[in-house]
C-alpha cells in the first residue's frame, strides 16, 4: 500500500505532537513532513510535491490563504485547520479551493476526524484529477478527430497529433515512428520535442536489438511503458539505444492500420524518470486508434483522388465522347473529346445545353424520350441520334448510357459514351442497296442453280448408272448379253426422260439396218412399223453424218429436212415428237444406231447426256462383239473338236499303216536278204570264174549286177535297222555318252585317218538311254560329217550343254553344208541331196537318227549354210 505523503504546516508544538501521536496510534500510512511557517512551506513546495497539505490557518508569519494559491497550482489537495469560532474562515477557504477543513477544539477531538477527512480529500482529488484528465483527453481527442474530419492531409493530422500530445503529456519528446515493413527499423515522420533535446525528425533509425516478436506484439496493439530506463529489465543494447536520444522513460503505443503495425506513437521523458499513469496510457492508446483511422481515411481519399484522376485522364483521352449526369437528369460533365467534337465549352453543354444546341431537330424528341424513360426506370439505354459537330456538320452518334450507383447503393445519375457511326450508317445505306440488288441476283441465280443442279444430279446418276452397266456387262455371259441390252435400254431411256429406245444393227453388207433391241414405255413399239431391214437410204438425210460418227438430235419433227419426208411421216405415225440417234461404232466402223425417242413431249438431250449415251453405245457394242467373238470361238472349238477327232483317227490309221509298213519292211528286208545273198554269192562266183572269158559287154554287166547287189544289201541292212527301231521295246540304262563316242570314233578310225579329220569333243554326260541306239546316232552323224566333207580336211566338234532338264548335244562340221530349204527334208527316209555317184548312201541314216532321238523323248534339227558346214543338234532328257 502506498503511503500518503503529507505536508503539515503547524506552528503549535502540541498540535504537532498530537498529530504525531495520532499517526502512530492509528498506524496511519502517512509519510509526513512538518513546517512551522508559511515561508518554509513555500520553499518546501517549490521543489517537492505532496499528496496532501494540512495547514493551520494562523501561523506566525501569515495565514494559509497566503499559500493556498501556490498549493492549488500544483493540484495538491489542501485541508485548512481553524480554531473554533472561525467557521467563516473555513467557508472562505473552501470557496478559494481548499478541499476540506478541520475545527480545532480544545480537547482535540478533531484529530479523530482527521484520517477520514484526509481520505475524503484524497478521494476527491483523485476524482477531480480523473475528471480533469478525462476532460483534457476528450478535448484532445475531439480536437484530433475534428482535424481528421476537416483535414484530408495526413501530414497535418500527424503533425497536430504529436504537438498536442507532447503538450498534453508534458513529455520532452513525442514522435511518430513509421515502421519499415520488414520490421527492424523505420523513420521518424513527425516529432515534437522540447528545445535542447536531440531532434530525430526525418531520421531513419534502426533498432539494433529488434526482435521479430515485437512486430507480433505491435500487431496485437501491445503498449510498452518504461518508467525508468536504468531500472527497467531491458536488453543492454536497447538501453544504450535509448540513451542516445537522452531517454529516461518512454511510452510506446503501436498504430495499427489494416491489421498491420503501421508505426509507433512514442512519448519520451528525458528530464526525469516518469511513472506513466493509466490515463496517459489510455489517452495515447486512443490517439493511436484515431491515427489508424486517419491513415485508413487518407488512404481512401488518396485512392478516390487517384481514381478520379484516372477517370478524368482516361475520359479526356478516350477517343469516344463521354458524358455524366446527376440525379436530376442534368448533365454535369463532358470529356475533352466531347468538347472538341462540339466545339463548345463545358458550361455551354451542362444541363440540357448539349441537347438543345447540338442534337438534330428530327432526333431531339426521340433522344430526350429515350433518355428520360431509361433514367426514370434506371435502365441502361442505347440510341442513335445526330449531333452537330464544331464544323456545323451533323454526325450520327451511337450513345450508350448506364446508371451510376455509389458504394452505399444510392443512385448517382448516369454515365454514357458516344461513338461516331456516320461512316457505318452510310456504309449500311450502301450495303442495303447492294443487298437488295444481291437478293435479286441471288434469287435469279438460285433458280438457275436449282435447274443446273437437277441436270447435274441426273448426269451424276446417269454416270453411276453407266458405270454399273459397264461392270454388269463385263460379267455377262454371251447368252445374257441380249437381255442385258434390253434392260439397259429401258434404264437409260428412263433416266434421260425418253419414251422409247432402240438399237439398230447394220447388216454385214452395210446395206440395211435392223432393230435388234428396243424398249417402249407405252408398249407401242409395234406402231413403229419399219424396224427390220431398213435400207440405209431410209436415213438418207442423216446417214452420212452417222457414218462420220456424229450424233443427230431432232428436238422437233418440223425441223426435219424435206428429203426426210417419209421418215417424218413414219415417226409422226408412231407419235414421236423428238429423237436422238447415236452412232454405234465398232473397230472404227459404223456398227449400228442407238435411237432415243420421246412421245409425250419434245425434248432436247443435253451435251452431257449425249456424251454419256455415246459411252452406253460403246458398252453395248463391246458386249455384242464379245458375244459375237464367243460365238465364233464356240463354233471354232466345235470344228476343232471334229478335226481333232479326225486327226486322232488319221493318226491311229497312220500308226497302223506305219506298223504295217514297218512289219512289211522288216519281213521284206529280212526275207529279201536270203535271195539277195544268193544272188550276191553267185554273182561273185560268176565274176571270179568268167571275168575276161566273155566279151567286154558281159564283164560290164557282171559289174553292174555285183554293184547292184551290194547296194541292195546295204539298203536292206539300213531298212532293217530302221524298221527294227519301231518294233522293239526301248530299254533305257545309264549311258555314258563319252564312252559311246569313244567306241564310235574307234569304229570309224580308218575313215578318220583317210580323211585326215580332226575331231574334238567336250566331256559328255551320262544319261538314261539305249546305248546301242545312241551309238547308232553318233555313228550316223559323224560318218555323214566325214562323208560330206569339203576340200579341206574335216574338223568336227562335239559339244554338250545342260539346258534345264535336257542335254543339248551338237555335232558341227566344216563340210559342204546344206541349203536351208532342205533342212527338214533330209530327215525323211530315202531323202538324199546328191547323186549316188558323188556321195554313196541310202538316204536312211538321218531318218534313223530322228527316230532314235524321238524315241528317247528329244528333238533333232540342224543349222547349216552351203559351203559353211553344218551343225546337227539333238536333245535328250537329262538323267534323273
Ligand atoms: P545318206 O545315206 O545319203 O548319207 P542320210 O539320211 O544320212 O543319207 O543323209 C541324207 C542326205 O543329207 C545326204 O544324202 C546328204 O545330202 C545330206 N547330209 C547328211 N549329212 C550331211 C552333212 N553332214 N553335210 C552335208 N550334207 C549332209
GROMACS .gro file of C-alpha atoms in nm, residues 220-590:
model
  371
  220UNK     CA    1  -0.178  -0.707  -3.132
  221UNK     CA    2  -0.170  -0.345  -3.015
  222UNK     CA    3   0.050  -0.407  -2.708
  223UNK     CA    4   0.171  -0.097  -2.530
  224UNK     CA    5   0.513  -0.061  -2.376
  225UNK     CA    6   0.566   0.173  -2.084
  226UNK     CA    7   0.910   0.220  -1.927
  227UNK     CA    8   0.916   0.435  -1.613
  228UNK     CA    9   1.289   0.426  -1.551
  229UNK     CA   10   1.521   0.319  -1.822
  230UNK     CA   11   1.805   0.237  -1.586
  231UNK     CA   12   1.592   0.026  -1.357
  232UNK     CA   13   1.387  -0.149  -1.622
  233UNK     CA   14   1.451  -0.505  -1.717
  234UNK     CA   15   1.574  -0.431  -2.067
  235UNK     CA   16   1.838  -0.562  -2.300
  236UNK     CA   17   2.158  -0.357  -2.258
  237UNK     CA   18   2.164  -0.280  -2.628
  238UNK     CA   19   1.817  -0.130  -2.605
  239UNK     CA   20   1.912   0.084  -2.304
  240UNK     CA   21   2.215   0.203  -2.497
  241UNK     CA   22   1.998   0.274  -2.799
  242UNK     CA   23   1.754   0.489  -2.599
  243UNK     CA   24   2.027   0.670  -2.414
  244UNK     CA   25   2.141   0.812  -2.747
  245UNK     CA   26   1.823   1.013  -2.753
  246UNK     CA   27   1.850   1.115  -2.384
  247UNK     CA   28   1.556   0.899  -2.292
  248UNK     CA   29   1.491   0.823  -1.925
  249UNK     CA   30   1.135   0.699  -1.954
  250UNK     CA   31   0.920   0.620  -2.255
  251UNK     CA   32   0.576   0.514  -2.359
  252UNK     CA   33   0.524   0.330  -2.690
  253UNK     CA   34   0.184   0.272  -2.850
  254UNK     CA   35   0.153   0.095  -3.186
  255UNK     CA   36  -0.063   0.246  -3.462
  256UNK     CA   37  -0.232  -0.041  -3.642
  257UNK     CA   38  -0.356   0.007  -3.996
  258UNK     CA   39  -0.526  -0.268  -4.190
  259UNK     CA   40  -0.430  -0.515  -3.918
  260UNK     CA   41  -0.061  -0.442  -3.962
  261UNK     CA   42   0.154  -0.218  -3.738
  262UNK     CA   43   0.196   0.097  -3.945
  263UNK     CA   44   0.412   0.275  -3.689
  264UNK     CA   45   0.459   0.377  -3.326
  265UNK     CA   46   0.340   0.676  -3.128
  266UNK     CA   47   0.621   0.732  -2.878
  267UNK     CA   48   0.650   0.968  -2.577
  268UNK     CA   49   0.992   1.027  -2.425
  269UNK     CA   50   1.073   1.174  -2.091
  270UNK     CA   51   1.429   1.298  -2.086
  271UNK     CA   52   1.450   1.520  -1.780
  272UNK     CA   53   1.349   1.258  -1.529
  273UNK     CA   54   1.210   0.913  -1.482
  274UNK     CA   55   0.833   0.901  -1.515
  275UNK     CA   56   0.560   0.680  -1.390
  276UNK     CA   57   0.310   0.674  -1.679
  277UNK     CA   58  -0.042   0.688  -1.547
  278UNK     CA   59  -0.316   0.468  -1.683
  279UNK     CA   60  -0.486   0.783  -1.809
  280UNK     CA   61  -0.186   0.872  -2.012
  281UNK     CA   62  -0.152   0.526  -2.148
  282UNK     CA   63  -0.520   0.516  -2.227
  283UNK     CA   64  -0.501   0.851  -2.396
  284UNK     CA   65  -0.211   0.751  -2.612
  285UNK     CA   66  -0.390   0.431  -2.699
  286UNK     CA   67  -0.698   0.620  -2.811
  287UNK     CA   68  -0.487   0.860  -3.007
  288UNK     CA   69  -0.316   0.577  -3.182
  289UNK     CA   70  -0.657   0.439  -3.278
  290UNK     CA   71  -0.760   0.775  -3.414
  291UNK     CA   72  -0.440   0.792  -3.614
  292UNK     CA   73  -0.513   0.445  -3.755
  293UNK     CA   74  -0.850   0.578  -3.870
  294UNK     CA   75  -0.681   0.884  -4.015
  295UNK     CA   76  -0.443   0.661  -4.207
  296UNK     CA   77  -0.726   0.449  -4.345
  297UNK     CA   78  -0.921   0.760  -4.437
  298UNK     CA   79  -0.625   0.920  -4.601
  299UNK     CA   80  -0.565   0.606  -4.799
  300UNK     CA   81  -0.925   0.605  -4.915
  301UNK     CA   82  -0.908   0.971  -5.002
  302UNK     CA   83  -0.590   0.909  -5.192
  303UNK     CA   84  -0.744   0.615  -5.372
  304UNK     CA   85  -1.051   0.821  -5.453
  305UNK     CA   86  -0.842   1.110  -5.571
  306UNK     CA   87  -0.634   0.875  -5.780
  307UNK     CA   88  -0.938   0.703  -5.925
  308UNK     CA   89  -1.099   1.036  -6.007
  309UNK     CA   90  -0.777   1.149  -6.156
  310UNK     CA   91  -0.756   0.829  -6.354
  311UNK     CA   92  -1.116   0.859  -6.467
  312UNK     CA   93  -1.064   1.213  -6.587
  313UNK     CA   94  -0.740   1.133  -6.765
  314UNK     CA   95  -0.898   0.830  -6.921
  315UNK     CA   96  -1.218   1.006  -7.009
  316UNK     CA   97  -1.037   1.304  -7.157
  317UNK     CA   98  -0.803   1.095  -7.359
  318UNK     CA   99  -1.070   0.845  -7.468
  319UNK     CA  100  -1.148   0.851  -7.838
  320UNK     CA  101  -1.518   0.829  -7.753
  321UNK     CA  102  -1.736   1.109  -7.626
  322UNK     CA  103  -1.818   1.066  -7.256
  323UNK     CA  104  -2.085   1.241  -7.052
  324UNK     CA  105  -2.220   1.219  -6.698
  325UNK     CA  106  -2.545   1.334  -6.545
  326UNK     CA  107  -2.660   1.379  -6.186
  327UNK     CA  108  -2.969   1.253  -6.013
  328UNK     CA  109  -3.165   1.548  -6.157
  329UNK     CA  110  -3.109   1.417  -6.515
  330UNK     CA  111  -2.899   1.722  -6.593
  331UNK     CA  112  -2.563   1.660  -6.749
  332UNK     CA  113  -2.272   1.765  -6.531
  333UNK     CA  114  -1.968   1.651  -6.715
  334UNK     CA  115  -1.842   1.608  -7.072
  335UNK     CA  116  -1.497   1.480  -7.154
  336UNK     CA  117  -1.247   1.667  -7.366
  337UNK     CA  118  -1.329   1.460  -7.675
  338UNK     CA  119  -1.692   1.571  -7.647
  339UNK     CA  120  -1.597   1.936  -7.609
  340UNK     CA  121  -1.352   1.906  -7.901
  341UNK     CA  122  -1.628   1.743  -8.106
  342UNK     CA  123  -1.897   2.005  -8.043
  343UNK     CA  124  -1.654   2.294  -8.015
  344UNK     CA  125  -1.839   2.428  -7.713
  345UNK     CA  126  -1.740   2.477  -7.350
  346UNK     CA  127  -1.832   2.266  -7.050
  347UNK     CA  128  -2.056   2.547  -6.929
  348UNK     CA  129  -2.245   2.565  -7.258
  349UNK     CA  130  -2.301   2.193  -7.263
  350UNK     CA  131  -2.407   2.145  -6.899
  351UNK     CA  132  -2.770   2.082  -6.813
  352UNK     CA  133  -2.967   2.040  -7.136
  353UNK     CA  134  -2.737   2.273  -7.330
  354UNK     CA  135  -2.586   1.985  -7.524
  355UNK     CA  136  -2.928   1.862  -7.645
  356UNK     CA  137  -3.085   2.197  -7.717
  357UNK     CA  138  -2.782   2.330  -7.902
  358UNK     CA  139  -2.641   2.017  -8.058
  359UNK     CA  140  -2.895   1.745  -8.127
  360UNK     CA  141  -3.056   1.742  -8.472
  361UNK     CA  142  -3.413   1.869  -8.468
  362UNK     CA  143  -3.553   1.548  -8.612
  363UNK     CA  144  -3.383   1.339  -8.342
  364UNK     CA  145  -3.439   1.572  -8.046
  365UNK     CA  146  -3.774   1.435  -7.930
  366UNK     CA  147  -3.674   1.071  -7.965
  367UNK     CA  148  -3.341   1.140  -7.797
  368UNK     CA  149  -3.495   1.307  -7.490
  369UNK     CA  150  -3.769   1.045  -7.461
  370UNK     CA  151  -3.526   0.754  -7.470
  371UNK     CA  152  -3.303   0.922  -7.210
  372UNK     CA  153  -3.591   1.019  -6.977
  373UNK     CA  154  -3.765   0.681  -6.995
  374UNK     CA  155  -3.447   0.493  -6.923
  375UNK     CA  156  -3.348   0.738  -6.650
  376UNK     CA  157  -3.678   0.704  -6.465
  377UNK     CA  158  -3.653   0.327  -6.458
  378UNK     CA  159  -3.274   0.334  -6.401
  379UNK     CA  160  -3.220   0.116  -6.705
  380UNK     CA  161  -2.937   0.100  -6.949
  381UNK     CA  162  -3.016   0.258  -7.285
  382UNK     CA  163  -2.877   0.285  -7.632
  383UNK     CA  164  -2.985   0.520  -7.905
  384UNK     CA  165  -2.872   0.674  -8.227
  385UNK     CA  166  -2.902   1.044  -8.300
  386UNK     CA  167  -2.733   1.317  -8.492
  387UNK     CA  168  -2.517   1.572  -8.307
  388UNK     CA  169  -2.377   1.888  -8.458
  389UNK     CA  170  -2.002   1.890  -8.491
  390UNK     CA  171  -1.790   2.203  -8.445
  391UNK     CA  172  -1.782   2.243  -8.825
  392UNK     CA  173  -2.164   2.250  -8.843
  393UNK     CA  174  -2.193   1.903  -8.988
  394UNK     CA  175  -2.440   1.667  -8.818
  395UNK     CA  176  -2.280   1.333  -8.734
  396UNK     CA  177  -2.458   1.014  -8.638
  397UNK     CA  178  -2.371   0.903  -8.284
  398UNK     CA  179  -2.439   0.575  -8.110
  399UNK     CA  180  -2.496   0.670  -7.748
  400UNK     CA  181  -2.497   0.425  -7.460
  401UNK     CA  182  -2.589   0.520  -7.103
  402UNK     CA  183  -2.575   0.324  -6.778
  403UNK     CA  184  -2.696   0.426  -6.431
  404UNK     CA  185  -2.429   0.504  -6.172
  405UNK     CA  186  -2.457   0.388  -5.814
  406UNK     CA  187  -2.244   0.488  -5.515
  407UNK     CA  188  -2.079   0.239  -5.283
  408UNK     CA  189  -2.378   0.254  -5.049
  409UNK     CA  190  -2.605   0.159  -5.338
  410UNK     CA  191  -2.760   0.502  -5.380
  411UNK     CA  192  -2.831   0.622  -5.735
  412UNK     CA  193  -2.593   0.892  -5.854
  413UNK     CA  194  -2.703   0.965  -6.209
  414UNK     CA  195  -2.589   0.831  -6.546
  415UNK     CA  196  -2.266   0.791  -6.732
  416UNK     CA  197  -2.252   0.730  -7.101
  417UNK     CA  198  -2.040   0.724  -7.412
  418UNK     CA  199  -2.100   0.810  -7.775
  419UNK     CA  200  -1.921   0.692  -8.086
  420UNK     CA  201  -1.938   0.848  -8.429
  421UNK     CA  202  -2.113   0.597  -8.655
  422UNK     CA  203  -2.172   0.819  -8.954
  423UNK     CA  204  -1.943   0.616  -9.176
  424UNK     CA  205  -2.110   0.297  -9.061
  425UNK     CA  206  -2.453   0.444  -9.130
  426UNK     CA  207  -2.352   0.546  -9.478
  427UNK     CA  208  -2.193   0.210  -9.540
  428UNK     CA  209  -2.512   0.047  -9.418
  429UNK     CA  210  -2.713   0.252  -9.663
  430UNK     CA  211  -2.488   0.148  -9.950
  431UNK     CA  212  -2.498  -0.207  -9.821
  432UNK     CA  213  -2.874  -0.207  -9.808
  433UNK     CA  214  -2.899  -0.109 -10.172
  434UNK     CA  215  -2.630  -0.364 -10.261
  435UNK     CA  216  -2.816  -0.621 -10.061
  436UNK     CA  217  -3.137  -0.553 -10.246
  437UNK     CA  218  -2.958  -0.600 -10.578
  438UNK     CA  219  -2.784  -0.901 -10.439
  439UNK     CA  220  -3.101  -1.059 -10.316
  440UNK     CA  221  -3.249  -1.022 -10.657
  441UNK     CA  222  -2.941  -1.170 -10.816
  442UNK     CA  223  -2.938  -1.449 -10.563
  443UNK     CA  224  -3.300  -1.531 -10.643
  444UNK     CA  225  -3.224  -1.547 -11.011
  445UNK     CA  226  -2.908  -1.745 -10.956
  446UNK     CA  227  -3.079  -1.983 -10.718
  447UNK     CA  228  -3.341  -2.063 -10.978
  448UNK     CA  229  -3.067  -2.123 -11.233
  449UNK     CA  230  -2.873  -2.330 -10.984
  450UNK     CA  231  -3.171  -2.543 -10.899
  451UNK     CA  232  -3.216  -2.619 -11.266
  452UNK     CA  233  -2.844  -2.681 -11.311
  453UNK     CA  234  -2.836  -2.893 -11.003
  454UNK     CA  235  -3.120  -3.108 -11.127
  455UNK     CA  236  -2.931  -3.158 -11.453
  456UNK     CA  237  -2.616  -3.228 -11.262
  457UNK     CA  238  -2.785  -3.479 -11.040
  458UNK     CA  239  -2.936  -3.653 -11.339
  459UNK     CA  240  -2.597  -3.659 -11.509
  460UNK     CA  241  -2.432  -3.796 -11.197
  461UNK     CA  242  -2.694  -4.065 -11.167
  462UNK     CA  243  -2.650  -4.146 -11.534
  463UNK     CA  244  -2.275  -4.166 -11.486
  464UNK     CA  245  -2.317  -4.404 -11.198
  465UNK     CA  246  -2.568  -4.597 -11.399
  466UNK     CA  247  -2.326  -4.635 -11.688
  467UNK     CA  248  -2.052  -4.742 -11.453
  468UNK     CA  249  -2.279  -5.007 -11.311
  469UNK     CA  250  -2.377  -5.107 -11.663
  470UNK     CA  251  -2.019  -5.147 -11.777
  471UNK     CA  252  -1.943  -5.356 -11.467
  472UNK     CA  253  -2.251  -5.562 -11.523
  473UNK     CA  254  -2.176  -5.613 -11.892
  474UNK     CA  255  -1.822  -5.730 -11.823
  475UNK     CA  256  -1.961  -6.017 -11.624
  476UNK     CA  257  -2.237  -6.108 -11.868
  477UNK     CA  258  -2.213  -6.439 -12.045
  478UNK     CA  259  -2.272  -6.441 -12.419
  479UNK     CA  260  -2.626  -6.569 -12.386
  480UNK     CA  261  -2.711  -6.299 -12.128
  481UNK     CA  262  -2.597  -6.003 -12.341
  482UNK     CA  263  -2.925  -5.955 -12.533
  483UNK     CA  264  -3.135  -5.944 -12.222
  484UNK     CA  265  -2.879  -5.711 -12.060
  485UNK     CA  266  -2.900  -5.467 -12.352
  486UNK     CA  267  -3.283  -5.473 -12.344
  487UNK     CA  268  -3.282  -5.386 -11.975
  488UNK     CA  269  -3.012  -5.119 -12.015
  489UNK     CA  270  -3.213  -4.955 -12.297
  490UNK     CA  271  -3.504  -4.919 -12.058
  491UNK     CA  272  -3.298  -4.787 -11.769
  492UNK     CA  273  -3.107  -4.536 -11.980
  493UNK     CA  274  -3.425  -4.418 -12.158
  494UNK     CA  275  -3.598  -4.365 -11.826
  495UNK     CA  276  -3.307  -4.167 -11.689
  496UNK     CA  277  -3.282  -3.947 -11.996
  497UNK     CA  278  -3.659  -3.897 -11.987
  498UNK     CA  279  -3.701  -4.068 -12.325
  499UNK     CA  280  -4.011  -4.274 -12.401
  500UNK     CA  281  -3.853  -4.522 -12.640
  501UNK     CA  282  -3.509  -4.657 -12.714
  502UNK     CA  283  -3.386  -4.882 -12.990
  503UNK     CA  284  -3.060  -5.039 -13.107
  504UNK     CA  285  -3.030  -5.085 -13.486
  505UNK     CA  286  -2.754  -5.302 -13.627
  506UNK     CA  287  -2.610  -5.267 -13.975
  507UNK     CA  288  -2.627  -5.577 -14.190
  508UNK     CA  289  -2.300  -5.746 -14.287
  509UNK     CA  290  -2.310  -5.588 -14.633
  510UNK     CA  291  -2.382  -5.249 -14.477
  511UNK     CA  292  -2.697  -5.205 -14.687
  512UNK     CA  293  -2.971  -5.235 -14.430
  513UNK     CA  294  -3.040  -5.163 -14.062
  514UNK     CA  295  -3.248  -5.382 -13.832
  515UNK     CA  296  -3.369  -5.319 -13.480
  516UNK     CA  297  -3.215  -5.587 -13.257
  517UNK     CA  298  -3.304  -5.448 -12.912
  518UNK     CA  299  -3.571  -5.199 -12.805
  519UNK     CA  300  -3.778  -5.061 -12.521
  520UNK     CA  301  -4.106  -4.869 -12.527
  521UNK     CA  302  -4.255  -4.702 -12.222
  522UNK     CA  303  -4.605  -4.729 -12.372
  523UNK     CA  304  -4.551  -5.069 -12.524
  524UNK     CA  305  -4.628  -4.928 -12.865
  525UNK     CA  306  -4.319  -5.048 -13.042
  526UNK     CA  307  -4.538  -5.236 -13.286
  527UNK     CA  308  -4.664  -4.899 -13.406
  528UNK     CA  309  -4.314  -4.826 -13.528
  529UNK     CA  310  -4.354  -5.048 -13.832
  530UNK     CA  311  -4.034  -5.021 -14.025
  531UNK     CA  312  -3.775  -5.152 -13.791
  532UNK     CA  313  -3.638  -5.450 -13.978
  533UNK     CA  314  -3.418  -5.446 -14.288
  534UNK     CA  315  -3.447  -5.070 -14.331
  535UNK     CA  316  -3.234  -4.967 -14.628
  536UNK     CA  317  -2.969  -4.719 -14.517
  537UNK     CA  318  -3.119  -4.477 -14.768
  538UNK     CA  319  -3.415  -4.452 -14.536
  539UNK     CA  320  -3.183  -4.236 -14.317
  540UNK     CA  321  -3.070  -4.059 -14.634
  541UNK     CA  322  -3.051  -3.714 -14.485
  542UNK     CA  323  -2.857  -3.823 -14.181
  543UNK     CA  324  -2.673  -4.142 -14.263
  544UNK     CA  325  -2.358  -3.972 -14.388
  545UNK     CA  326  -2.347  -3.780 -14.062
  546UNK     CA  327  -2.381  -4.101 -13.862
  547UNK     CA  328  -2.105  -4.253 -14.075
  548UNK     CA  329  -1.888  -3.967 -13.962
  549UNK     CA  330  -1.974  -4.084 -13.608
  550UNK     CA  331  -2.173  -3.767 -13.534
  551UNK     CA  332  -2.492  -3.797 -13.324
  552UNK     CA  333  -2.811  -3.650 -13.468
  553UNK     CA  334  -3.059  -3.472 -13.249
  554UNK     CA  335  -3.401  -3.356 -13.370
  555UNK     CA  336  -3.587  -3.178 -13.095
  556UNK     CA  337  -3.891  -3.112 -13.314
  557UNK     CA  338  -4.002  -3.306 -13.620
  558UNK     CA  339  -4.078  -2.984 -13.803
  559UNK     CA  340  -3.704  -2.929 -13.822
  560UNK     CA  341  -3.652  -3.236 -14.040
  561UNK     CA  342  -3.527  -3.157 -14.391
  562UNK     CA  343  -3.762  -3.211 -14.689
  563UNK     CA  344  -3.576  -3.524 -14.804
  564UNK     CA  345  -3.669  -3.692 -14.474
  565UNK     CA  346  -4.036  -3.667 -14.553
  566UNK     CA  347  -4.103  -4.039 -14.540
  567UNK     CA  348  -3.907  -4.068 -14.221
  568UNK     CA  349  -4.109  -3.786 -14.072
  569UNK     CA  350  -4.440  -3.940 -14.170
  570UNK     CA  351  -4.341  -4.270 -14.015
  571UNK     CA  352  -4.231  -4.104 -13.692
  572UNK     CA  353  -4.548  -3.900 -13.672
  573UNK     CA  354  -4.741  -4.219 -13.722
  574UNK     CA  355  -4.565  -4.352 -13.414
  575UNK     CA  356  -4.648  -4.032 -13.220
  576UNK     CA  357  -4.280  -3.945 -13.189
  577UNK     CA  358  -4.211  -3.582 -13.108
  578UNK     CA  359  -3.831  -3.569 -13.082
  579UNK     CA  360  -3.544  -3.812 -13.118
  580UNK     CA  361  -3.172  -3.864 -13.081
  581UNK     CA  362  -2.960  -4.100 -13.295
  582UNK     CA  363  -2.623  -4.210 -13.154
  583UNK     CA  364  -2.376  -4.381 -13.389
  584UNK     CA  365  -2.260  -4.719 -13.261
  585UNK     CA  366  -1.901  -4.776 -13.366
  586UNK     CA  367  -1.701  -5.095 -13.369
  587UNK     CA  368  -1.336  -5.120 -13.476
  588UNK     CA  369  -1.356  -4.778 -13.646
  589UNK     CA  370  -1.664  -4.866 -13.847
  590UNK     CA  371  -2.031  -4.783 -13.810
   0.00000   0.00000   0.00000
